[in-house]
Amino acid sequence: SQTIHQWPATLVQPVGSPLSLECTVEGTSNPNLYWYRQAAGRGLQLLFYSVGIGQISSEVPQNLSASRPQDRQFILSSKKLLLSDSGFYLCAWSVDTGNEQFFGPGTRLTVL
Amino acid sequence: GNSVTQMEGPVTLSEEAFLTINCTYTATGYPSLFWYVQYPGEGLQLLLKATKADDKGSNKGFEATYRKETTSFHLEKGSVQVSDSAVYFCALRAGGTSYGKLTFGQGTILTVHP
C-alpha cells in the first residue's frame, strides 16, 4: 500500500532562518506531488505541484521554493523565513491528474 | 478562476443532531467535487467525492450531491457523533490542464457535544 511521510511534524524557527521540509511517498511510482499551506483561520492554498523529477510549477509568488530531486521526494525550502510563512504545510500525492489526492500528516511551522 | 465558498463556522451541535455544511463553487467546465475532513492534529482525509452532475457521494453516514444547476455540493449527515468533530473542507478539481490541482474552501470547524 502507499504511504506518505512528512517531517518534521512541528518546527519553530526564527525570522530570517532557512527552511527545509521533506515529503516522501512510498509504494507508487511517478506520482504527482503537491505542497499546500494552511494559514491560521484560512483554507488550504496550493503552493507548488510537480508532475515529474525536476518539474516544479509554482502557483503563487512567495518566499518559498520547491524541488523534486527524486521520483518520490518533494522538498519545500526557504532561504530566509518570514513571519507570514507560519502555517500548517501539507504534502499530497496523486496517481495522475484525474484521481484523488492523498495527504500527509503535515508540518506545523511557527516563525517567531 | 475557480473558487469554493463554504458556510462560515464554527458549527456546534449536540450529538445526534442533523448536520448541513453548505458549499458552492465557481468553475469553468465540469469539475469534480470533494469533501475532505481533518481531524485534530492530522492531515486531510478524503471523505467523499462526486465526479459529475447529480452524482451523490457518501461515506461514514455523510452525503453530498453534485448540483450543477445551483453549483453546490452541500455536506449532510442525519445524526452526528462526537467523533465527527473536525474541520471539513469542500474542494474542486477542474478538468483540462489543471494537473489535478485542488481548489479548497476555507474550511468549516464542526464541534459535536455529547
JSON list of C-alpha atoms in Angstrom, two decimals:
[
{"chain": "A", "resi": 1, "resn": "SER", "atom": "CA", "xyz": [0.00, 0.00, 0.00]},
{"chain": "A", "resi": 2, "resn": "GLN", "atom": "CA", "xyz": [1.03, 3.59, -0.48]},
{"chain": "A", "resi": 3, "resn": "THR", "atom": "CA", "xyz": [2.08, 5.87, 2.34]},
{"chain": "A", "resi": 4, "resn": "ILE", "atom": "CA", "xyz": [3.20, 9.46, 2.52]},
{"chain": "A", "resi": 5, "resn": "HIS", "atom": "CA", "xyz": [5.57, 10.84, 5.12]},
{"chain": "A", "resi": 6, "resn": "GLN", "atom": "CA", "xyz": [6.36, 14.37, 6.16]},
{"chain": "A", "resi": 7, "resn": "TRP", "atom": "CA", "xyz": [8.92, 15.66, 8.57]},
{"chain": "A", "resi": 8, "resn": "PRO", "atom": "CA", "xyz": [9.40, 17.28, 10.85]},
{"chain": "A", "resi": 9, "resn": "ALA", "atom": "CA", "xyz": [5.96, 17.21, 12.42]},
{"chain": "A", "resi": 10, "resn": "THR", "atom": "CA", "xyz": [6.48, 20.56, 14.12]},
{"chain": "A", "resi": 11, "resn": "LEU", "atom": "CA", "xyz": [9.09, 23.24, 13.71]},
{"chain": "A", "resi": 12, "resn": "VAL", "atom": "CA", "xyz": [9.77, 26.57, 15.39]},
{"chain": "A", "resi": 13, "resn": "GLN", "atom": "CA", "xyz": [12.17, 28.82, 13.53]},
{"chain": "A", "resi": 14, "resn": "PRO", "atom": "CA", "xyz": [13.35, 32.42, 13.91]},
{"chain": "A", "resi": 15, "resn": "VAL", "atom": "CA", "xyz": [12.68, 35.00, 11.23]},
{"chain": "A", "resi": 16, "resn": "GLY", "atom": "CA", "xyz": [15.44, 35.02, 8.65]},
{"chain": "A", "resi": 17, "resn": "SER", "atom": "CA", "xyz": [16.46, 31.39, 9.16]},
{"chain": "A", "resi": 18, "resn": "PRO", "atom": "CA", "xyz": [16.38, 28.79, 6.36]},
{"chain": "A", "resi": 19, "resn": "LEU", "atom": "CA", "xyz": [13.76, 26.10, 5.98]},
{"chain": "A", "resi": 20, "resn": "SER", "atom": "CA", "xyz": [13.65, 22.61, 4.58]},
{"chain": "A", "resi": 21, "resn": "LEU", "atom": "CA", "xyz": [10.56, 20.41, 4.81]},
{"chain": "A", "resi": 22, "resn": "GLU", "atom": "CA", "xyz": [10.61, 16.96, 3.31]},
{"chain": "A", "resi": 23, "resn": "CYS", "atom": "CA", "xyz": [7.90, 14.77, 1.90]},
{"chain": "A", "resi": 24, "resn": "THR", "atom": "CA", "xyz": [8.34, 11.23, 0.63]},
{"chain": "A", "resi": 25, "resn": "VAL", "atom": "CA", "xyz": [5.90, 8.78, -0.88]},
{"chain": "A", "resi": 26, "resn": "GLU", "atom": "CA", "xyz": [6.20, 5.01, -0.76]},
{"chain": "A", "resi": 27, "resn": "GLY", "atom": "CA", "xyz": [4.52, 2.31, -2.75]},
{"chain": "A", "resi": 28, "resn": "THR", "atom": "CA", "xyz": [3.94, 4.13, -6.02]},
{"chain": "A", "resi": 29, "resn": "SER", "atom": "CA", "xyz": [5.93, 5.42, -8.98]},
{"chain": "A", "resi": 30, "resn": "ASN", "atom": "CA", "xyz": [5.88, 8.76, -10.77]},
{"chain": "A", "resi": 31, "resn": "PRO", "atom": "CA", "xyz": [3.23, 10.35, -8.59]},
{"chain": "A", "resi": 32, "resn": "ASN", "atom": "CA", "xyz": [2.03, 13.90, -8.97]},
{"chain": "A", "resi": 33, "resn": "LEU", "atom": "CA", "xyz": [3.16, 15.78, -5.86]},
{"chain": "A", "resi": 34, "resn": "TYR", "atom": "CA", "xyz": [1.72, 18.88, -4.25]},
{"chain": "A", "resi": 35, "resn": "TRP", "atom": "CA", "xyz": [2.59, 21.31, -1.43]},
{"chain": "A", "resi": 36, "resn": "TYR", "atom": "CA", "xyz": [-0.25, 23.16, 0.29]},
{"chain": "A", "resi": 37, "resn": "ARG", "atom": "CA", "xyz": [-0.23, 25.69, 3.10]},
{"chain": "A", "resi": 38, "resn": "GLN", "atom": "CA", "xyz": [-2.99, 26.18, 5.62]},
{"chain": "A", "resi": 39, "resn": "ALA", "atom": "CA", "xyz": [-2.63, 29.52, 7.37]},
{"chain": "A", "resi": 40, "resn": "ALA", "atom": "CA", "xyz": [-4.40, 30.13, 10.66]},
{"chain": "A", "resi": 41, "resn": "GLY", "atom": "CA", "xyz": [-8.13, 30.64, 10.10]},
{"chain": "A", "resi": 42, "resn": "ARG", "atom": "CA", "xyz": [-7.84, 30.13, 6.37]},
{"chain": "A", "resi": 43, "resn": "GLY", "atom": "CA", "xyz": [-8.31, 27.34, 3.89]},
{"chain": "A", "resi": 44, "resn": "LEU", "atom": "CA", "xyz": [-5.65, 25.45, 2.03]},
{"chain": "A", "resi": 45, "resn": "GLN", "atom": "CA", "xyz": [-3.65, 27.17, -0.63]},
{"chain": "A", "resi": 46, "resn": "LEU", "atom": "CA", "xyz": [-1.74, 25.25, -3.28]},
{"chain": "A", "resi": 47, "resn": "LEU", "atom": "CA", "xyz": [1.88, 26.40, -3.32]},
{"chain": "A", "resi": 48, "resn": "PHE", "atom": "CA", "xyz": [3.64, 24.05, -5.74]},
{"chain": "A", "resi": 49, "resn": "TYR", "atom": "CA", "xyz": [2.98, 20.96, -7.77]},
{"chain": "A", "resi": 50, "resn": "SER", "atom": "CA", "xyz": [5.19, 18.57, -9.67]},
{"chain": "A", "resi": 51, "resn": "VAL", "atom": "CA", "xyz": [4.40, 16.02, -12.37]},
{"chain": "A", "resi": 52, "resn": "GLY", "atom": "CA", "xyz": [7.92, 14.57, -12.54]},
{"chain": "A", "resi": 53, "resn": "ILE", "atom": "CA", "xyz": [11.51, 14.77, -11.34]},
{"chain": "A", "resi": 54, "resn": "GLY", "atom": "CA", "xyz": [12.86, 18.28, -11.65]},
{"chain": "A", "resi": 55, "resn": "GLN", "atom": "CA", "xyz": [9.50, 19.63, -12.84]},
{"chain": "A", "resi": 56, "resn": "ILE", "atom": "CA", "xyz": [8.10, 22.23, -10.46]},
{"chain": "A", "resi": 57, "resn": "SER", "atom": "CA", "xyz": [5.23, 24.63, -11.00]},
{"chain": "A", "resi": 58, "resn": "SER", "atom": "CA", "xyz": [4.56, 27.49, -8.63]},
{"chain": "A", "resi": 59, "resn": "GLU", "atom": "CA", "xyz": [1.04, 28.66, -8.01]},
{"chain": "A", "resi": 60, "resn": "VAL", "atom": "CA", "xyz": [1.69, 31.84, -6.07]},
{"chain": "A", "resi": 61, "resn": "PRO", "atom": "CA", "xyz": [4.67, 34.16, -5.82]},
{"chain": "A", "resi": 62, "resn": "GLN", "atom": "CA", "xyz": [6.24, 33.84, -2.43]},
{"chain": "A", "resi": 63, "resn": "ASN", "atom": "CA", "xyz": [9.25, 33.38, -0.27]},
{"chain": "A", "resi": 64, "resn": "LEU", "atom": "CA", "xyz": [9.34, 29.62, -0.74]},
{"chain": "A", "resi": 65, "resn": "SER", "atom": "CA", "xyz": [10.71, 27.22, -3.34]},
{"chain": "A", "resi": 66, "resn": "ALA", "atom": "CA", "xyz": [10.26, 23.53, -4.05]},
{"chain": "A", "resi": 67, "resn": "SER", "atom": "CA", "xyz": [12.42, 20.81, -5.52]},
{"chain": "A", "resi": 68, "resn": "ARG", "atom": "CA", "xyz": [11.95, 17.22, -6.56]},
{"chain": "A", "resi": 69, "resn": "PRO", "atom": "CA", "xyz": [15.36, 15.55, -6.59]},
{"chain": "A", "resi": 70, "resn": "GLN", "atom": "CA", "xyz": [13.94, 12.03, -6.74]},
{"chain": "A", "resi": 71, "resn": "ASP", "atom": "CA", "xyz": [10.76, 10.49, -8.08]},
{"chain": "A", "resi": 72, "resn": "ARG", "atom": "CA", "xyz": [9.09, 10.19, -4.69]},
{"chain": "A", "resi": 73, "resn": "GLN", "atom": "CA", "xyz": [10.71, 13.04, -2.80]},
{"chain": "A", "resi": 74, "resn": "PHE", "atom": "CA", "xyz": [9.39, 16.59, -2.64]},
{"chain": "A", "resi": 75, "resn": "ILE", "atom": "CA", "xyz": [11.15, 19.31, -0.68]},
{"chain": "A", "resi": 76, "resn": "LEU", "atom": "CA", "xyz": [9.89, 22.72, 0.36]},
{"chain": "A", "resi": 77, "resn": "SER", "atom": "CA", "xyz": [12.55, 25.30, 1.12]},
{"chain": "A", "resi": 78, "resn": "SER", "atom": "CA", "xyz": [13.20, 28.88, 2.02]},
{"chain": "A", "resi": 79, "resn": "LYS", "atom": "CA", "xyz": [16.44, 30.82, 2.33]},
{"chain": "A", "resi": 80, "resn": "LYS", "atom": "CA", "xyz": [15.02, 33.33, 4.82]},
{"chain": "A", "resi": 81, "resn": "LEU", "atom": "CA", "xyz": [11.77, 32.74, 6.65]},
{"chain": "A", "resi": 82, "resn": "LEU", "atom": "CA", "xyz": [9.20, 35.47, 7.20]},
{"chain": "A", "resi": 83, "resn": "LEU", "atom": "CA", "xyz": [6.61, 35.69, 9.95]},
{"chain": "A", "resi": 84, "resn": "SER", "atom": "CA", "xyz": [3.94, 35.21, 7.30]},
{"chain": "A", "resi": 85, "resn": "ASP", "atom": "CA", "xyz": [5.40, 31.78, 6.45]},
{"chain": "A", "resi": 86, "resn": "SER", "atom": "CA", "xyz": [3.90, 30.36, 9.63]},
{"chain": "A", "resi": 87, "resn": "GLY", "atom": "CA", "xyz": [1.25, 27.75, 8.99]},
{"chain": "A", "resi": 88, "resn": "PHE", "atom": "CA", "xyz": [0.45, 24.10, 8.51]},
{"chain": "A", "resi": 89, "resn": "TYR", "atom": "CA", "xyz": [2.16, 22.64, 5.46]},
{"chain": "A", "resi": 90, "resn": "LEU", "atom": "CA", "xyz": [0.65, 19.64, 3.78]},
{"chain": "A", "resi": 91, "resn": "CYS", "atom": "CA", "xyz": [2.16, 17.44, 1.11]},
{"chain": "A", "resi": 92, "resn": "ALA", "atom": "CA", "xyz": [-0.09, 15.38, -1.13]},
{"chain": "A", "resi": 93, "resn": "TRP", "atom": "CA", "xyz": [0.23, 12.92, -3.96]},
{"chain": "A", "resi": 94, "resn": "SER", "atom": "CA", "xyz": [-1.98, 11.51, -6.67]},
{"chain": "A", "resi": 95, "resn": "VAL", "atom": "CA", "xyz": [-1.59, 8.72, -9.19]},
{"chain": "A", "resi": 96, "resn": "ASP", "atom": "CA", "xyz": [-2.37, 11.07, -12.02]},
{"chain": "A", "resi": 97, "resn": "THR", "atom": "CA", "xyz": [-4.28, 14.25, -12.59]},
{"chain": "A", "resi": 98, "resn": "GLY", "atom": "CA", "xyz": [-7.64, 12.53, -12.68]},
{"chain": "A", "resi": 99, "resn": "ASN", "atom": "CA", "xyz": [-7.52, 10.85, -9.32]},
{"chain": "A", "resi": 100, "resn": "GLU", "atom": "CA", "xyz": [-7.96, 11.87, -5.72]},
{"chain": "A", "resi": 101, "resn": "GLN", "atom": "CA", "xyz": [-5.10, 13.29, -3.72]},
{"chain": "A", "resi": 102, "resn": "PHE", "atom": "CA", "xyz": [-3.75, 11.66, -0.60]},
{"chain": "A", "resi": 103, "resn": "PHE", "atom": "CA", "xyz": [-2.39, 13.91, 2.09]},
{"chain": "A", "resi": 104, "resn": "GLY", "atom": "CA", "xyz": [0.47, 13.54, 4.51]},
{"chain": "A", "resi": 105, "resn": "PRO", "atom": "CA", "xyz": [0.21, 14.27, 8.25]},
{"chain": "A", "resi": 106, "resn": "GLY", "atom": "CA", "xyz": [1.51, 17.82, 7.81]},
{"chain": "A", "resi": 107, "resn": "THR", "atom": "CA", "xyz": [4.20, 20.01, 9.35]},
{"chain": "A", "resi": 108, "resn": "ARG", "atom": "CA", "xyz": [3.25, 22.82, 11.68]},
{"chain": "A", "resi": 109, "resn": "LEU", "atom": "CA", "xyz": [5.71, 25.69, 11.20]},
{"chain": "A", "resi": 110, "resn": "THR", "atom": "CA", "xyz": [5.88, 28.61, 13.58]},
{"chain": "A", "resi": 111, "resn": "VAL", "atom": "CA", "xyz": [8.12, 31.51, 12.67]},
{"chain": "A", "resi": 112, "resn": "LEU", "atom": "CA", "xyz": [8.96, 33.79, 15.59]},
{"chain": "B", "resi": 1, "resn": "GLY", "atom": "CA", "xyz": [-10.86, 31.44, -11.98]},
{"chain": "B", "resi": 2, "resn": "ASN", "atom": "CA", "xyz": [-12.03, 28.56, -9.84]},
{"chain": "B", "resi": 3, "resn": "SER", "atom": "CA", "xyz": [-13.26, 29.12, -6.31]},
{"chain": "B", "resi": 4, "resn": "VAL", "atom": "CA", "xyz": [-15.06, 27.35, -3.49]},
{"chain": "B", "resi": 5, "resn": "THR", "atom": "CA", "xyz": [-17.14, 29.03, -0.80]},
{"chain": "B", "resi": 6, "resn": "GLN", "atom": "CA", "xyz": [-18.15, 27.24, 2.38]},
{"chain": "B", "resi": 7, "resn": "MET", "atom": "CA", "xyz": [-20.53, 28.34, 5.07]},
{"chain": "B", "resi": 8, "resn": "GLU", "atom": "CA", "xyz": [-18.75, 30.09, 7.85]},
{"chain": "B", "resi": 9, "resn": "GLY", "atom": "CA", "xyz": [-18.21, 28.29, 11.09]},
{"chain": "B", "resi": 10, "resn": "PRO", "atom": "CA", "xyz": [-17.65, 27.22, 13.62]},
{"chain": "B", "resi": 11, "resn": "VAL", "atom": "CA", "xyz": [-20.64, 24.91, 13.81]},
{"chain": "B", "resi": 12, "resn": "THR", "atom": "CA", "xyz": [-21.56, 23.49, 17.21]},
{"chain": "B", "resi": 13, "resn": "LEU", "atom": "CA", "xyz": [-24.10, 20.68, 17.50]},
{"chain": "B", "resi": 14, "resn": "SER", "atom": "CA", "xyz": [-25.33, 18.20, 20.04]},
{"chain": "B", "resi": 15, "resn": "GLU", "atom": "CA", "xyz": [-24.86, 14.52, 19.41]},
{"chain": "B", "resi": 16, "resn": "GLU", "atom": "CA", "xyz": [-27.49, 13.01, 17.08]},
{"chain": "B", "resi": 17, "resn": "ALA", "atom": "CA", "xyz": [-28.33, 16.39, 15.55]},
{"chain": "B", "resi": 18, "resn": "PHE", "atom": "CA", "xyz": [-28.67, 16.88, 11.80]},
{"chain": "B", "resi": 19, "resn": "LEU", "atom": "CA", "xyz": [-25.71, 18.45, 10.03]},
{"chain": "B", "resi": 20, "resn": "THR", "atom": "CA", "xyz": [-25.56, 20.58, 6.91]},
{"chain": "B", "resi": 21, "resn": "ILE", "atom": "CA", "xyz": [-22.43, 22.38, 5.74]},
{"chain": "B", "resi": 22, "resn": "ASN", "atom": "CA", "xyz": [-23.05, 24.45, 2.64]},
{"chain": "B", "resi": 23, "resn": "CYS", "atom": "CA", "xyz": [-20.60, 24.56, -0.23]},
{"chain": "B", "resi": 24, "resn": "THR", "atom": "CA", "xyz": [-20.91, 26.41, -3.53]},
{"chain": "B", "resi": 25, "resn": "TYR", "atom": "CA", "xyz": [-18.38, 26.66, -6.30]},
{"chain": "B", "resi": 26, "resn": "THR", "atom": "CA", "xyz": [-17.37, 28.59, -9.36]},
{"chain": "B", "resi": 27, "resn": "ALA", "atom": "CA", "xyz": [-15.52, 26.76, -12.10]},
{"chain": "B", "resi": 28, "resn": "THR", "atom": "CA", "xyz": [-15.17, 26.52, -15.83]},
{"chain": "B", "resi": 29, "resn": "GLY", "atom": "CA", "xyz": [-16.11, 23.27, -17.43]},
{"chain": "B", "resi": 30, "resn": "TYR", "atom": "CA", "xyz": [-17.16, 20.28, -15.39]},
{"chain": "B", "resi": 31, "resn": "PRO", "atom": "CA", "xyz": [-15.18, 19.95, -12.17]},
{"chain": "B", "resi": 32, "resn": "SER", "atom": "CA", "xyz": [-15.03, 17.03, -9.78]},
{"chain": "B", "resi": 33, "resn": "LEU", "atom": "CA", "xyz": [-16.10, 17.86, -6.24]},
{"chain": "B", "resi": 34, "resn": "PHE", "atom": "CA", "xyz": [-14.76, 16.60, -2.93]},
{"chain": "B", "resi": 35, "resn": "TRP", "atom": "CA", "xyz": [-15.22, 16.80, 0.78]},
{"chain": "B", "resi": 36, "resn": "TYR", "atom": "CA", "xyz": [-12.13, 16.32, 2.91]},
{"chain": "B", "resi": 37, "resn": "VAL", "atom": "CA", "xyz": [-12.03, 16.00, 6.69]},
{"chain": "B", "resi": 38, "resn": "GLN", "atom": "CA", "xyz": [-9.19, 17.00, 9.01]},
{"chain": "B", "resi": 39, "resn": "TYR", "atom": "CA", "xyz": [-9.27, 15.54, 12.50]},
{"chain": "B", "resi": 40, "resn": "PRO", "atom": "CA", "xyz": [-7.35, 17.40, 15.23]},
{"chain": "B", "resi": 41, "resn": "GLY", "atom": "CA", "xyz": [-3.61, 17.28, 14.67]},
{"chain": "B", "resi": 42, "resn": "GLU", "atom": "CA", "xyz": [-3.86, 15.24, 11.50]},
{"chain": "B", "resi": 43, "resn": "GLY", "atom": "CA", "xyz": [-3.66, 15.73, 7.75]},
{"chain": "B", "resi": 44, "resn": "LEU", "atom": "CA", "xyz": [-6.61, 15.67, 5.39]},
{"chain": "B", "resi": 45, "resn": "GLN", "atom": "CA", "xyz": [-8.57, 12.57, 4.52]},
{"chain": "B", "resi": 46, "resn": "LEU", "atom": "CA", "xyz": [-10.93, 12.23, 1.61]},
{"chain": "B", "resi": 47, "resn": "LEU", "atom": "CA", "xyz": [-14.47, 11.87, 2.95]},
{"chain": "B", "resi": 48, "resn": "LEU", "atom": "CA", "xyz": [-16.44, 11.61, -0.29]},
{"chain": "B", "resi": 49, "resn": "LYS", "atom": "CA", "xyz": [-16.47, 12.76, -3.87]},
{"chain": "B", "resi": 50, "resn": "ALA", "atom": "CA", "xyz": [-18.65, 13.21, -6.94]},
{"chain": "B", "resi": 51, "resn": "THR", "atom": "CA", "xyz": [-17.37, 13.48, -10.46]},
{"chain": "B", "resi": 52, "resn": "LYS", "atom": "CA", "xyz": [-20.41, 14.54, -12.47]},
{"chain": "B", "resi": 53, "resn": "ALA", "atom": "CA", "xyz": [-23.72, 16.33, -12.09]},
{"chain": "B", "resi": 54, "resn": "ASP", "atom": "CA", "xyz": [-26.36, 14.57, -9.95]},
{"chain": "B", "resi": 55, "resn": "ASP", "atom": "CA", "xyz": [-23.80, 12.13, -8.53]},
{"chain": "B", "resi": 56, "resn": "LYS", "atom": "CA", "xyz": [-24.15, 11.52, -4.82]},
{"chain": "B", "resi": 57, "resn": "GLY", "atom": "CA", "xyz": [-21.03, 10.84, -2.80]},
{"chain": "B", "resi": 58, "resn": "SER", "atom": "CA", "xyz": [-21.43, 9.07, 0.52]},
{"chain": "B", "resi": 59, "resn": "ASN", "atom": "CA", "xyz": [-19.23, 7.71, 3.29]},
{"chain": "B", "resi": 60, "resn": "LYS", "atom": "CA", "xyz": [-19.50, 7.15, 7.06]},
{"chain": "B", "resi": 61, "resn": "GLY", "atom": "CA", "xyz": [-23.09, 8.43, 7.05]},
{"chain": "B", "resi": 62, "resn": "PHE", "atom": "CA", "xyz": [-22.16, 11.65, 5.25]},
{"chain": "B", "resi": 63, "resn": "GLU", "atom": "CA", "xyz": [-23.70, 12.52, 1.89]},
{"chain": "B", "resi": 64, "resn": "ALA", "atom": "CA", "xyz": [-23.31, 15.25, -0.70]},
{"chain": "B", "resi": 65, "resn": "THR", "atom": "CA", "xyz": [-24.99, 15.65, -4.09]},
{"chain": "B", "resi": 66, "resn": "TYR", "atom": "CA", "xyz": [-23.37, 17.39, -7.07]},
{"chain": "B", "resi": 67, "resn": "ARG", "atom": "CA", "xyz": [-25.91, 20.04, -8.11]},
{"chain": "B", "resi": 68, "resn": "LYS", "atom": "CA", "xyz": [-24.83, 21.71, -11.32]},
{"chain": "B", "resi": 69, "resn": "GLU", "atom": "CA", "xyz": [-27.88, 23.96, -11.55]},
{"chain": "B", "resi": 70, "resn": "THR", "atom": "CA", "xyz": [-27.12, 25.55, -8.20]},
{"chain": "B", "resi": 71, "resn": "THR", "atom": "CA", "xyz": [-23.33, 24.95, -8.36]},
{"chain": "B", "resi": 72, "resn": "SER", "atom": "CA", "xyz": [-23.49, 23.38, -4.91]},
{"chain": "B", "resi": 73, "resn": "PHE", "atom": "CA", "xyz": [-22.17, 20.35, -3.05]},
{"chain": "B", "resi": 74, "resn": "HIS", "atom": "CA", "xyz": [-23.63, 20.58, 0.43]},
{"chain": "B", "resi": 75, "resn": "LEU", "atom": "CA", "xyz": [-22.48, 18.07, 3.05]},
{"chain": "B", "resi": 76, "resn": "GLU", "atom": "CA", "xyz": [-25.16, 16.40, 5.21]},
{"chain": "B", "resi": 77, "resn": "LYS", "atom": "CA", "xyz": [-25.35, 13.83, 7.96]},
{"chain": "B", "resi": 78, "resn": "GLY", "atom": "CA", "xyz": [-28.50, 12.73, 9.66]},
{"chain": "B", "resi": 79, "resn": "SER", "atom": "CA", "xyz": [-27.10, 12.10, 13.12]},
{"chain": "B", "resi": 80, "resn": "VAL", "atom": "CA", "xyz": [-23.67, 13.41, 14.11]},
{"chain": "B", "resi": 81, "resn": "GLN", "atom": "CA", "xyz": [-21.41, 11.87, 16.73]},
{"chain": "B", "resi": 82, "resn": "VAL", "atom": "CA", "xyz": [-18.77, 13.38, 18.98]},
{"chain": "B", "resi": 83, "resn": "SER", "atom": "CA", "xyz": [-16.17, 11.63, 16.83]},
{"chain": "B", "resi": 84, "resn": "ASP", "atom": "CA", "xyz": [-17.29, 13.73, 13.83]},
{"chain": "B", "resi": 85, "resn": "SER", "atom": "CA", "xyz": [-15.73, 16.81, 15.41]},
{"chain": "B", "resi": 86, "resn": "ALA", "atom": "CA", "xyz": [-13.21, 18.01, 12.85]},
{"chain": "B", "resi": 87, "resn": "VAL", "atom": "CA", "xyz": [-12.61, 20.59, 10.14]},
{"chain": "B", "resi": 88, "resn": "TYR", "atom": "CA", "xyz": [-14.41, 19.93, 6.88]},
{"chain": "B", "resi": 89, "resn": "PHE", "atom": "CA", "xyz": [-13.13, 21.21, 3.53]},
{"chain": "B", "resi": 90, "resn": "CYS", "atom": "CA", "xyz": [-15.02, 21.38, 0.29]},
{"chain": "B", "resi": 91, "resn": "ALA", "atom": "CA", "xyz": [-12.82, 21.26, -2.80]},
{"chain": "B", "resi": 92, "resn": "LEU", "atom": "CA", "xyz": [-13.00, 21.08, -6.56]},
{"chain": "B", "resi": 93, "resn": "ARG", "atom": "CA", "xyz": [-10.71, 19.76, -9.22]},
{"chain": "B", "resi": 94, "resn": "ALA", "atom": "CA", "xyz": [-11.14, 21.39, -12.56]},
{"chain": "B", "resi": 95, "resn": "GLY", "atom": "CA", "xyz": [-10.68, 19.42, -15.74]},
{"chain": "B", "resi": 96, "resn": "GLY", "atom": "CA", "xyz": [-8.37, 20.14, -18.62]},
{"chain": "B", "resi": 97, "resn": "THR", "atom": "CA", "xyz": [-4.75, 21.01, -17.99]},
{"chain": "B", "resi": 98, "resn": "SER", "atom": "CA", "xyz": [-5.16, 21.69, -14.28]},
{"chain": "B", "resi": 99, "resn": "TYR", "atom": "CA", "xyz": [-2.73, 18.86, -13.39]},
{"chain": "B", "resi": 100, "resn": "GLY", "atom": "CA", "xyz": [-5.12, 17.62, -10.77]},
{"chain": "B", "resi": 101, "resn": "LYS", "atom": "CA", "xyz": [-4.86, 20.75, -8.66]},
{"chain": "B", "resi": 102, "resn": "LEU", "atom": "CA", "xyz": [-7.44, 21.12, -5.94]},
{"chain": "B", "resi": 103, "resn": "THR", "atom": "CA", "xyz": [-9.10, 24.40, -5.02]},
{"chain": "B", "resi": 104, "resn": "PHE", "atom": "CA", "xyz": [-10.28, 24.38, -1.41]},
{"chain": "B", "resi": 105, "resn": "GLY", "atom": "CA", "xyz": [-12.85, 26.29, 0.54]},
{"chain": "B", "resi": 106, "resn": "GLN", "atom": "CA", "xyz": [-11.82, 27.93, 3.77]},
{"chain": "B", "resi": 107, "resn": "GLY", "atom": "CA", "xyz": [-12.93, 25.01, 5.93]},
{"chain": "B", "resi": 108, "resn": "THR", "atom": "CA", "xyz": [-15.70, 24.68, 8.49]},
{"chain": "B", "resi": 109, "resn": "ILE", "atom": "CA", "xyz": [-14.95, 23.71, 12.08]},
{"chain": "B", "resi": 110, "resn": "LEU", "atom": "CA", "xyz": [-17.51, 21.28, 13.47]},
{"chain": "B", "resi": 111, "resn": "THR", "atom": "CA", "xyz": [-17.75, 20.59, 17.20]},
{"chain": "B", "resi": 112, "resn": "VAL", "atom": "CA", "xyz": [-20.18, 17.96, 18.46]},
{"chain": "B", "resi": 113, "resn": "HIS", "atom": "CA", "xyz": [-21.04, 17.87, 22.16]},
{"chain": "B", "resi": 114, "resn": "PRO", "atom": "CA", "xyz": [-22.32, 14.78, 24.00]}
]
